mmCIF file of C-alpha atoms and ligand atoms in Angstrom:
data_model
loop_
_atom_site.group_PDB
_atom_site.id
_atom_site.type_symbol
_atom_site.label_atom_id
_atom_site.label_comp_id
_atom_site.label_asym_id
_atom_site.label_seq_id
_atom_site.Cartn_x
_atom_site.Cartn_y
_atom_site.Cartn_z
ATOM 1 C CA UNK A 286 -20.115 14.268 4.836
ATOM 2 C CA UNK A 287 -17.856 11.968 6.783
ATOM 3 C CA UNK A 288 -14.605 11.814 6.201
ATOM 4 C CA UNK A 289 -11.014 10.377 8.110
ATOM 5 C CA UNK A 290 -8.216 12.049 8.513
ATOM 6 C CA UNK A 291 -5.953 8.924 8.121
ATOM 7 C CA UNK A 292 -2.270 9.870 9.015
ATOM 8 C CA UNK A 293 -1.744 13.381 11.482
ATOM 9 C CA UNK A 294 0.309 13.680 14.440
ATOM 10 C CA UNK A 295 -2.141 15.189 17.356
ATOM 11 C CA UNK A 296 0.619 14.885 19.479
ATOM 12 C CA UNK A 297 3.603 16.816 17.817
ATOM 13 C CA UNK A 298 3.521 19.979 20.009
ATOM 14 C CA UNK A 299 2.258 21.995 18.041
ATOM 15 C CA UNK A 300 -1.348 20.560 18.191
ATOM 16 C CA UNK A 301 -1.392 18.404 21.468
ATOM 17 C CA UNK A 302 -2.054 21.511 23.723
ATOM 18 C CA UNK A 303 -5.469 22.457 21.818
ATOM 19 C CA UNK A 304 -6.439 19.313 20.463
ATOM 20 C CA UNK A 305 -10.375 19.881 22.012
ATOM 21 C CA UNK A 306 -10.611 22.831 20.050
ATOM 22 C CA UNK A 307 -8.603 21.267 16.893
ATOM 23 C CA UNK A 308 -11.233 18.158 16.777
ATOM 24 C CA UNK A 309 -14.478 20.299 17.071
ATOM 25 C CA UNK A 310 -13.151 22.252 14.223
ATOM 26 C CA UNK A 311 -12.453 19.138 12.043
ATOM 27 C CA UNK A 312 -15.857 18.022 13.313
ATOM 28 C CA UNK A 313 -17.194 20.666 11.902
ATOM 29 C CA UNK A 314 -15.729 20.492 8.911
ATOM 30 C CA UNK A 315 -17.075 16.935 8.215
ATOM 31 C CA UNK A 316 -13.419 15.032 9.076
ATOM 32 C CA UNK A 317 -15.171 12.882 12.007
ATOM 33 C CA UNK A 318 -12.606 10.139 12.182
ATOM 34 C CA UNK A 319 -8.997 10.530 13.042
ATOM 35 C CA UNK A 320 -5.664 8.492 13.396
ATOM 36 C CA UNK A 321 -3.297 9.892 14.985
ATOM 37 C CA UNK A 322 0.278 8.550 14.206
ATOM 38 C CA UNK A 323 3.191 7.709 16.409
ATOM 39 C CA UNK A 324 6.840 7.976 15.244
ATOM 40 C CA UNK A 325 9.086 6.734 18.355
ATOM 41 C CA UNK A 326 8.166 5.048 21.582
ATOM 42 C CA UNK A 327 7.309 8.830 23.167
ATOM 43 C CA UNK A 328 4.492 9.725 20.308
ATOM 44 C CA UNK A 329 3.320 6.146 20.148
ATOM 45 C CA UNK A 330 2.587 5.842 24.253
ATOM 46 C CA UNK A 331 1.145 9.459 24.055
ATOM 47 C CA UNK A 332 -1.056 8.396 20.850
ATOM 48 C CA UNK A 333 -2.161 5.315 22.176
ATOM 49 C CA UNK A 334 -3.443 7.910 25.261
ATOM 50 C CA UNK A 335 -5.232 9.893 22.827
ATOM 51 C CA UNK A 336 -7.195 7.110 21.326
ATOM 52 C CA UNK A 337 -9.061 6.254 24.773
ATOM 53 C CA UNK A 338 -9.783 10.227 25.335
ATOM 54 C CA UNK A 339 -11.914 10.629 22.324
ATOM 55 C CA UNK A 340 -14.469 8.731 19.998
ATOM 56 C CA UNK A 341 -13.606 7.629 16.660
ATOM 57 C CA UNK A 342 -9.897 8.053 17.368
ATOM 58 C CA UNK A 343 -7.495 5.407 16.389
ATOM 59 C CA UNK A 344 -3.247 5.186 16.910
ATOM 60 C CA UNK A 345 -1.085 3.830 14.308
ATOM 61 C CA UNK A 346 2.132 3.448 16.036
ATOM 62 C CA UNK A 347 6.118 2.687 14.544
ATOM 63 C CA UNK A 348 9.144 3.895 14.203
ATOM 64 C CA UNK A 349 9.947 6.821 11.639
ATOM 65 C CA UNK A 350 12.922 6.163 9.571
ATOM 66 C CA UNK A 351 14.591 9.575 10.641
ATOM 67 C CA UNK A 352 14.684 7.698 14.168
ATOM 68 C CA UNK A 353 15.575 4.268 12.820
ATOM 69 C CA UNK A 354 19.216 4.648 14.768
ATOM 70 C CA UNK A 355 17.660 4.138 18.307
ATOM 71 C CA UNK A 356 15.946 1.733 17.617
ATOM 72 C CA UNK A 357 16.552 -0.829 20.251
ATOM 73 C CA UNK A 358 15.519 -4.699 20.733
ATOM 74 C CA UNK A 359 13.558 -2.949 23.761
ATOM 75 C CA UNK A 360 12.205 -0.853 21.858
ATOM 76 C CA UNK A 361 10.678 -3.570 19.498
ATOM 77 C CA UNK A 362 9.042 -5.274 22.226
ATOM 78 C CA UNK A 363 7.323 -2.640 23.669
ATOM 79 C CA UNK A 364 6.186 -1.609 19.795
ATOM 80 C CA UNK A 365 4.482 -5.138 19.723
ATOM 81 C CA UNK A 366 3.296 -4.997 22.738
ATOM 82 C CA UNK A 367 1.850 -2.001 22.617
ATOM 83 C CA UNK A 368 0.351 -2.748 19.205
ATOM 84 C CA UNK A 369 -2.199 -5.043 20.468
ATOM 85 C CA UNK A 370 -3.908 -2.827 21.976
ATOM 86 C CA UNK A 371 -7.450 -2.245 20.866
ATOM 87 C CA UNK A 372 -7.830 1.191 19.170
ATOM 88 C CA UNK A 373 -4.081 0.897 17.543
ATOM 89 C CA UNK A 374 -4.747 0.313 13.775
ATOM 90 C CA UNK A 375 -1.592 0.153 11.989
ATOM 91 C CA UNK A 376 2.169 -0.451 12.524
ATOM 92 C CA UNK A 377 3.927 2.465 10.764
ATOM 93 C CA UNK A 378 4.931 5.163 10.111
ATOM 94 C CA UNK A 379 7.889 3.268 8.947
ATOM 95 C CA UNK A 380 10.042 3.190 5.963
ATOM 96 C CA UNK A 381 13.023 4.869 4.432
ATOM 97 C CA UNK A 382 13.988 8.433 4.326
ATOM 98 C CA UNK A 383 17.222 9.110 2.012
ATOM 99 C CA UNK A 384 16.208 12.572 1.369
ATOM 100 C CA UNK A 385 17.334 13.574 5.058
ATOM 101 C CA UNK A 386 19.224 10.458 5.934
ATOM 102 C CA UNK A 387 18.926 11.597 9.854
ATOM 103 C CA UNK A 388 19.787 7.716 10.891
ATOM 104 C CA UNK A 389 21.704 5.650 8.580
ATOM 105 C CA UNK A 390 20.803 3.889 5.598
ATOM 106 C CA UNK A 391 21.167 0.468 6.849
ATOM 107 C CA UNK A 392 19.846 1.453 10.505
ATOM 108 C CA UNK A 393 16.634 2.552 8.000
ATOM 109 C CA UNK A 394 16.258 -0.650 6.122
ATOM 110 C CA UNK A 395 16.966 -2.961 9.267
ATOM 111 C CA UNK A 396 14.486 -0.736 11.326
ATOM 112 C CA UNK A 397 11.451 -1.257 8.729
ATOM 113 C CA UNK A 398 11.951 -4.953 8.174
ATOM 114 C CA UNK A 399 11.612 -5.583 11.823
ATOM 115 C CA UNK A 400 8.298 -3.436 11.874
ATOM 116 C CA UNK A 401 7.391 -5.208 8.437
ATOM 117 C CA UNK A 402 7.791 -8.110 10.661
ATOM 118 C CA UNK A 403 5.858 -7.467 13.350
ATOM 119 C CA UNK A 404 2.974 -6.460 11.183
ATOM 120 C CA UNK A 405 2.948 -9.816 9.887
ATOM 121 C CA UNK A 406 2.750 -11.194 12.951
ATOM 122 C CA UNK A 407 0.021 -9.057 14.847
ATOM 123 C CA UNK A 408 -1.322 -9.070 10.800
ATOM 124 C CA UNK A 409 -1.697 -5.277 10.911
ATOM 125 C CA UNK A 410 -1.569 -3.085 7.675
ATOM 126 C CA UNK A 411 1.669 -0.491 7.019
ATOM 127 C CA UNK A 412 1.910 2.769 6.949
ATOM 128 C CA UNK A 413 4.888 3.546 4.717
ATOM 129 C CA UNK A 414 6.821 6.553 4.752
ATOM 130 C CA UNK A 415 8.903 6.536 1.662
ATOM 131 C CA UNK A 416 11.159 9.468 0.381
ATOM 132 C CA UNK A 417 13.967 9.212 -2.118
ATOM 133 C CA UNK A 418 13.960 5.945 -1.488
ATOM 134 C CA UNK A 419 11.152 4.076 -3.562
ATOM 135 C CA UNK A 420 13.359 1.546 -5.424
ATOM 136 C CA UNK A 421 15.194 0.360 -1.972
ATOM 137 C CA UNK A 422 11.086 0.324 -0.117
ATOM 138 C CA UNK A 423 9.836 -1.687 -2.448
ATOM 139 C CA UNK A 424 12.618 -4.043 -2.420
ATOM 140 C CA UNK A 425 11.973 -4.377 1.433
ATOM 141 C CA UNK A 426 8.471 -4.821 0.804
ATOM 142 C CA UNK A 427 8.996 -7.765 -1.914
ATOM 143 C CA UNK A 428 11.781 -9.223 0.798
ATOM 144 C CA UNK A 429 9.913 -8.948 4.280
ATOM 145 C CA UNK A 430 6.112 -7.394 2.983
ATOM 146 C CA UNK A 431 3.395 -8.408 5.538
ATOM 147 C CA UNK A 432 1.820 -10.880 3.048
ATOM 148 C CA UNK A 433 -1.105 -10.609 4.467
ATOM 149 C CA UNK A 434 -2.482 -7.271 5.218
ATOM 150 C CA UNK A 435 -1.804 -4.484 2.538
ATOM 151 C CA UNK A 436 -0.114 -1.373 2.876
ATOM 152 C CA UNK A 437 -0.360 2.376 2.270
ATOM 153 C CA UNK A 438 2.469 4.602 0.924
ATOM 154 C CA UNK A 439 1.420 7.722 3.053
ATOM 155 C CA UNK A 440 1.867 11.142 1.850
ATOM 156 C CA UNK A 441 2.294 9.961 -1.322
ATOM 157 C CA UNK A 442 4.314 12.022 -3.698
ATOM 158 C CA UNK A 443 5.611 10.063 -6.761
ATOM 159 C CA UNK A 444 4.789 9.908 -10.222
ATOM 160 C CA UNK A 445 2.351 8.130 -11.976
ATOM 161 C CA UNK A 446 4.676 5.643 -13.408
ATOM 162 C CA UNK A 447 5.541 4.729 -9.344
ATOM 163 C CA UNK A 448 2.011 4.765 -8.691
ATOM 164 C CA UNK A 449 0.991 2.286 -11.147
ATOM 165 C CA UNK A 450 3.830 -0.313 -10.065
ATOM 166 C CA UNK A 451 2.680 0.236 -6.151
ATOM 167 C CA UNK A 452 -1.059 -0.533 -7.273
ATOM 168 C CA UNK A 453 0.268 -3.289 -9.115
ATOM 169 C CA UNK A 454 1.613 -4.717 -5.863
ATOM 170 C CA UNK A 455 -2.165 -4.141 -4.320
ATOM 171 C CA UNK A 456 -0.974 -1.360 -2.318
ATOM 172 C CA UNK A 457 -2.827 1.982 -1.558
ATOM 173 C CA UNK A 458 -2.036 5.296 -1.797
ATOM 174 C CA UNK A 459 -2.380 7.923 0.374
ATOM 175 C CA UNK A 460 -2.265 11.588 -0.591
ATOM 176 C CA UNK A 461 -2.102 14.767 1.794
ATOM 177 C CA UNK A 462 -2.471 18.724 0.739
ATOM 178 C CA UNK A 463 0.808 18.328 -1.281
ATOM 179 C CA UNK A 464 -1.551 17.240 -4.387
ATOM 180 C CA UNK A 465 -2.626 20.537 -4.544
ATOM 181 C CA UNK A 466 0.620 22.723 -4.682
ATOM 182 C CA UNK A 467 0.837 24.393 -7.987
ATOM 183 C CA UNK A 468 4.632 22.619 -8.160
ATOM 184 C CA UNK A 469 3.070 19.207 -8.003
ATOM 185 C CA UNK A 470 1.478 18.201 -11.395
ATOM 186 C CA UNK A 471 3.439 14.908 -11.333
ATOM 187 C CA UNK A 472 1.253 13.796 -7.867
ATOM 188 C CA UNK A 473 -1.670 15.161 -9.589
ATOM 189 C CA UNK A 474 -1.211 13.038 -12.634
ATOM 190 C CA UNK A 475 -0.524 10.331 -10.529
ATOM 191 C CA UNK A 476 -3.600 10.675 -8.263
ATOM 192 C CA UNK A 477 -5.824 10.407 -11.719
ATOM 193 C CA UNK A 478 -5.119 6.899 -12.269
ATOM 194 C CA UNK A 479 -5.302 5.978 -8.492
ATOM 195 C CA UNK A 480 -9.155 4.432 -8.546
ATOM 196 C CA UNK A 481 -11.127 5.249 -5.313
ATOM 197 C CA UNK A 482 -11.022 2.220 -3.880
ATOM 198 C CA UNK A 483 -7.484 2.376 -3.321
ATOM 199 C CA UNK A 484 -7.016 6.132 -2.458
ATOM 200 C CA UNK A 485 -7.127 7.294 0.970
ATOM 201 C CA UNK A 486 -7.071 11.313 2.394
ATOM 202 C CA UNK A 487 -4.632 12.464 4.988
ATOM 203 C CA UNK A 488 -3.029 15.702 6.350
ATOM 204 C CA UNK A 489 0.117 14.326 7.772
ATOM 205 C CA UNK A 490 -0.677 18.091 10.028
ATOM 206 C CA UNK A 491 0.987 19.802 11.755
ATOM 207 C CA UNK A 492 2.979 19.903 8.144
ATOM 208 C CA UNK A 493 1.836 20.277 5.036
ATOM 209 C CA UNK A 494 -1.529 22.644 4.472
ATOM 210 C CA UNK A 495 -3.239 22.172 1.498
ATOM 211 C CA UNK A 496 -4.035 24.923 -1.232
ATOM 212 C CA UNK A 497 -5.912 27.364 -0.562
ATOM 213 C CA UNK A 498 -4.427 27.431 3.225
ATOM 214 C CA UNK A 499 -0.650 26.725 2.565
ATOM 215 C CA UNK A 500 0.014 30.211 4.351
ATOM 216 C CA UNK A 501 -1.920 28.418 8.096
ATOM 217 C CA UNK A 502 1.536 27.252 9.308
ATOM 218 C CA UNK A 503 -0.376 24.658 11.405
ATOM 219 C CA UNK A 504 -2.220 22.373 9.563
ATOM 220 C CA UNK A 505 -5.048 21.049 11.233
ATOM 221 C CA UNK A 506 -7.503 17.868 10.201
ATOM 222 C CA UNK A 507 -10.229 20.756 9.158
ATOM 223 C CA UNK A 508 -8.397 21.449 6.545
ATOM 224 C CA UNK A 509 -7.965 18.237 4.799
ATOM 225 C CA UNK A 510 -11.867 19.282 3.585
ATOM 226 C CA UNK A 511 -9.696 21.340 1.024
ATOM 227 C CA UNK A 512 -7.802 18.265 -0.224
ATOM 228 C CA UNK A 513 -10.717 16.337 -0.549
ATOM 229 C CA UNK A 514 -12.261 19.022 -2.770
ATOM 230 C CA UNK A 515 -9.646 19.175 -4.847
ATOM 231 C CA UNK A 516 -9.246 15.552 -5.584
ATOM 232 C CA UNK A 517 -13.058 15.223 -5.814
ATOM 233 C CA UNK A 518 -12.683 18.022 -8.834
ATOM 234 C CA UNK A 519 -9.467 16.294 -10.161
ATOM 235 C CA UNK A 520 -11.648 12.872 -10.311
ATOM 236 C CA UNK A 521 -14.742 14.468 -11.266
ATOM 237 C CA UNK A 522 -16.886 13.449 -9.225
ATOM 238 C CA UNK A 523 -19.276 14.748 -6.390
ATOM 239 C CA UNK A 524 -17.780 15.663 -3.546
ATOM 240 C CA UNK A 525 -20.137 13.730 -1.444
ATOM 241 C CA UNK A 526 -19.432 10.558 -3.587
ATOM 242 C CA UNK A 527 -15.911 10.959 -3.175
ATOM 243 C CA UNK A 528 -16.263 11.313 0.459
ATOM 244 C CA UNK A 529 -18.005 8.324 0.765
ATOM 245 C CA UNK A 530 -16.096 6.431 -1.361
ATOM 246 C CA UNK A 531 -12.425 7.105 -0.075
ATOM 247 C CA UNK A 532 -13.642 6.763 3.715
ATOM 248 C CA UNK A 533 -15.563 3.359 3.131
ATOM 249 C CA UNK A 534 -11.807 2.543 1.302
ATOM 250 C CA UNK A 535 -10.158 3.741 4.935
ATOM 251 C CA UNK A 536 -12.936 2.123 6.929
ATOM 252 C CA UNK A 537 -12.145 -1.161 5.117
ATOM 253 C CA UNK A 538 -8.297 -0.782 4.845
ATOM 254 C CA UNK A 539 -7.854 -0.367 8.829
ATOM 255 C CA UNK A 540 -10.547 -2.050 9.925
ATOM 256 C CA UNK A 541 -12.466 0.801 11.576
ATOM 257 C CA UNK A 542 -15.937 0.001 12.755
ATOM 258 C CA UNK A 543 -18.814 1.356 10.806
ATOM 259 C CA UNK A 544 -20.608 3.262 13.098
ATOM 260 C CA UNK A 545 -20.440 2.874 16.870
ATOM 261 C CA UNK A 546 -24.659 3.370 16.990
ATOM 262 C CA UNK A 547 -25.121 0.386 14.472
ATOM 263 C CA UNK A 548 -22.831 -1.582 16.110
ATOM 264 C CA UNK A 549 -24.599 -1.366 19.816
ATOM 265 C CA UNK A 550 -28.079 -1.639 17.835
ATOM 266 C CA UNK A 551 -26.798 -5.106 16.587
ATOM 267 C CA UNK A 552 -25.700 -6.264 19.769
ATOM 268 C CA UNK A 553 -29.469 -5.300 21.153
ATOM 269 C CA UNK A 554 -30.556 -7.185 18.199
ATOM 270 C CA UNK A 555 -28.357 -10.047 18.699
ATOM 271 C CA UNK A 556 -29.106 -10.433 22.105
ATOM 272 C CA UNK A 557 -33.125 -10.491 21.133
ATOM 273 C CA UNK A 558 -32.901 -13.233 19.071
ATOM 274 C CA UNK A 559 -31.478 -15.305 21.718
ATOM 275 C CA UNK A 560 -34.089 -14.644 24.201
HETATM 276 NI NI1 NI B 666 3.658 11.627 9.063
#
């Protein structure tokens, strides 16, 4: 089984210090592909560095809304500067928060149109971080949406009403171990009519342990396994099929090579052909 942990934060603190240890246990769980997400210029330099330490690691790097008030015109240059860099994936996480409103609602809305926009321009895909707030996000999106590469609503939480209309829009949906808290049989209806090739797995650790771990305080990308399980049950289907399924749906949605092997075997091959 191969699966990608597609949104945790390796370097919130309460991971970065062990993360050796905390990949070869997702290894060993079968989560083999990571990316690790920035949410202000600190976490998005220190991501970036993680993404040359280890294989199959990727950065998606942005501004979270909660931090939307510093963000600076500085600040937005180095963000798209920074995201043409090689391994970084995705601009986000970005969005709106009106659930904590830790920056202000118009320092949120301004601070995710200018990362909407510089998506569009470096034609990345979004990671969206949307909480209280879906009406307002998906009025951004219609205003200042990439256009041309898709987005994600991460840690998705809605209902399946909200689903359908952000599938209508050709947007994917990410879902982390909330989906399997007993409270959340609204996300779990939801996730039923979210088809495979529009569903992605995440952890969105160091928060947010999935069922039957919600007691680890730390979540870690071993755990998503759990999640995956549970949405592989959910969907009825073989986990292995799942697996497959949602990480040839990430693969495709970031642009992540398929395998670094194949790739070097088609260079060899390549460069045969030409002798
Ligand atoms: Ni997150």
């Amino acid at each position: 089984m191969e699966l990608i942990d597609t949104h945790c934060h390796l370097t919130f603190e309460q991971l970065a210090d062990d993360v050796e240890n905390v990949l070869a246990r997702s290894r060993a769980g079968g989560v083999t592909g990571w990316i690790t997400i920035g949410t202000d210029p600190q976490h998005n330099r220190k991501a970036i560095e993680l993404t040359g330490k280890f294989e199959n690691m990727y950065a998606a790097i942005g501004i979270h809304p909660h931090d939307a008030k510093d963000v600076t015109a500085d600040a937005l240059t180095e963000l798209k500067e920074l995201a043409q860099g090689e391994k970084v994936v995705a601009i986000g996480e970005a969005g709106l928060d009106f659930h904590y409103n830790f920056s202000k609602q118009p320092d949120q809305k301004r601070a995710f149109a200018q990362q909407l926009k510089i998506a569009r321009e470096l034609n990345l895909p979004v990671i969206v971080h949307c909480r209280e707030a879906f009406d307002e996000t998906m009025d951004i999106l219609e205003q200042f949406g990439p256009g041309v590469k898709p987005v994600v609503f991460h840690c998705f939480s809605g209902s399946p009403e909200q689903a359908k209309i952000v599938l209508d829009k050709g947007f994917y949906i990410s879902f982390t171990g909330v989906v399997t808290f007993k409270n959340a049989e609204l996300t779990r209806q939801a996730a039923k009519i979210v088809p495979v090739d529009r569903l992605m797995l995440e952890t969105d650790c160091p928060y947010m342990s999935p069922e039957p771990m919600r007691k680890q305080k730390v979540n870690e990308p071993a755990l998503m396994v759990h999640t995956a399980k549970y949405l592989a049950e959910l969907k009825q289907m073989d986990l292995a099929d799942f697996a497959q399924a949602v990480t040839a749906t990430s693969k495709a949605f970031f642009s992540l090579p398929e395998a670094p092997s194949t790739r070097a075997q088609d260079i060899r091959v390549k460069r045969d052909l030409i002798k």
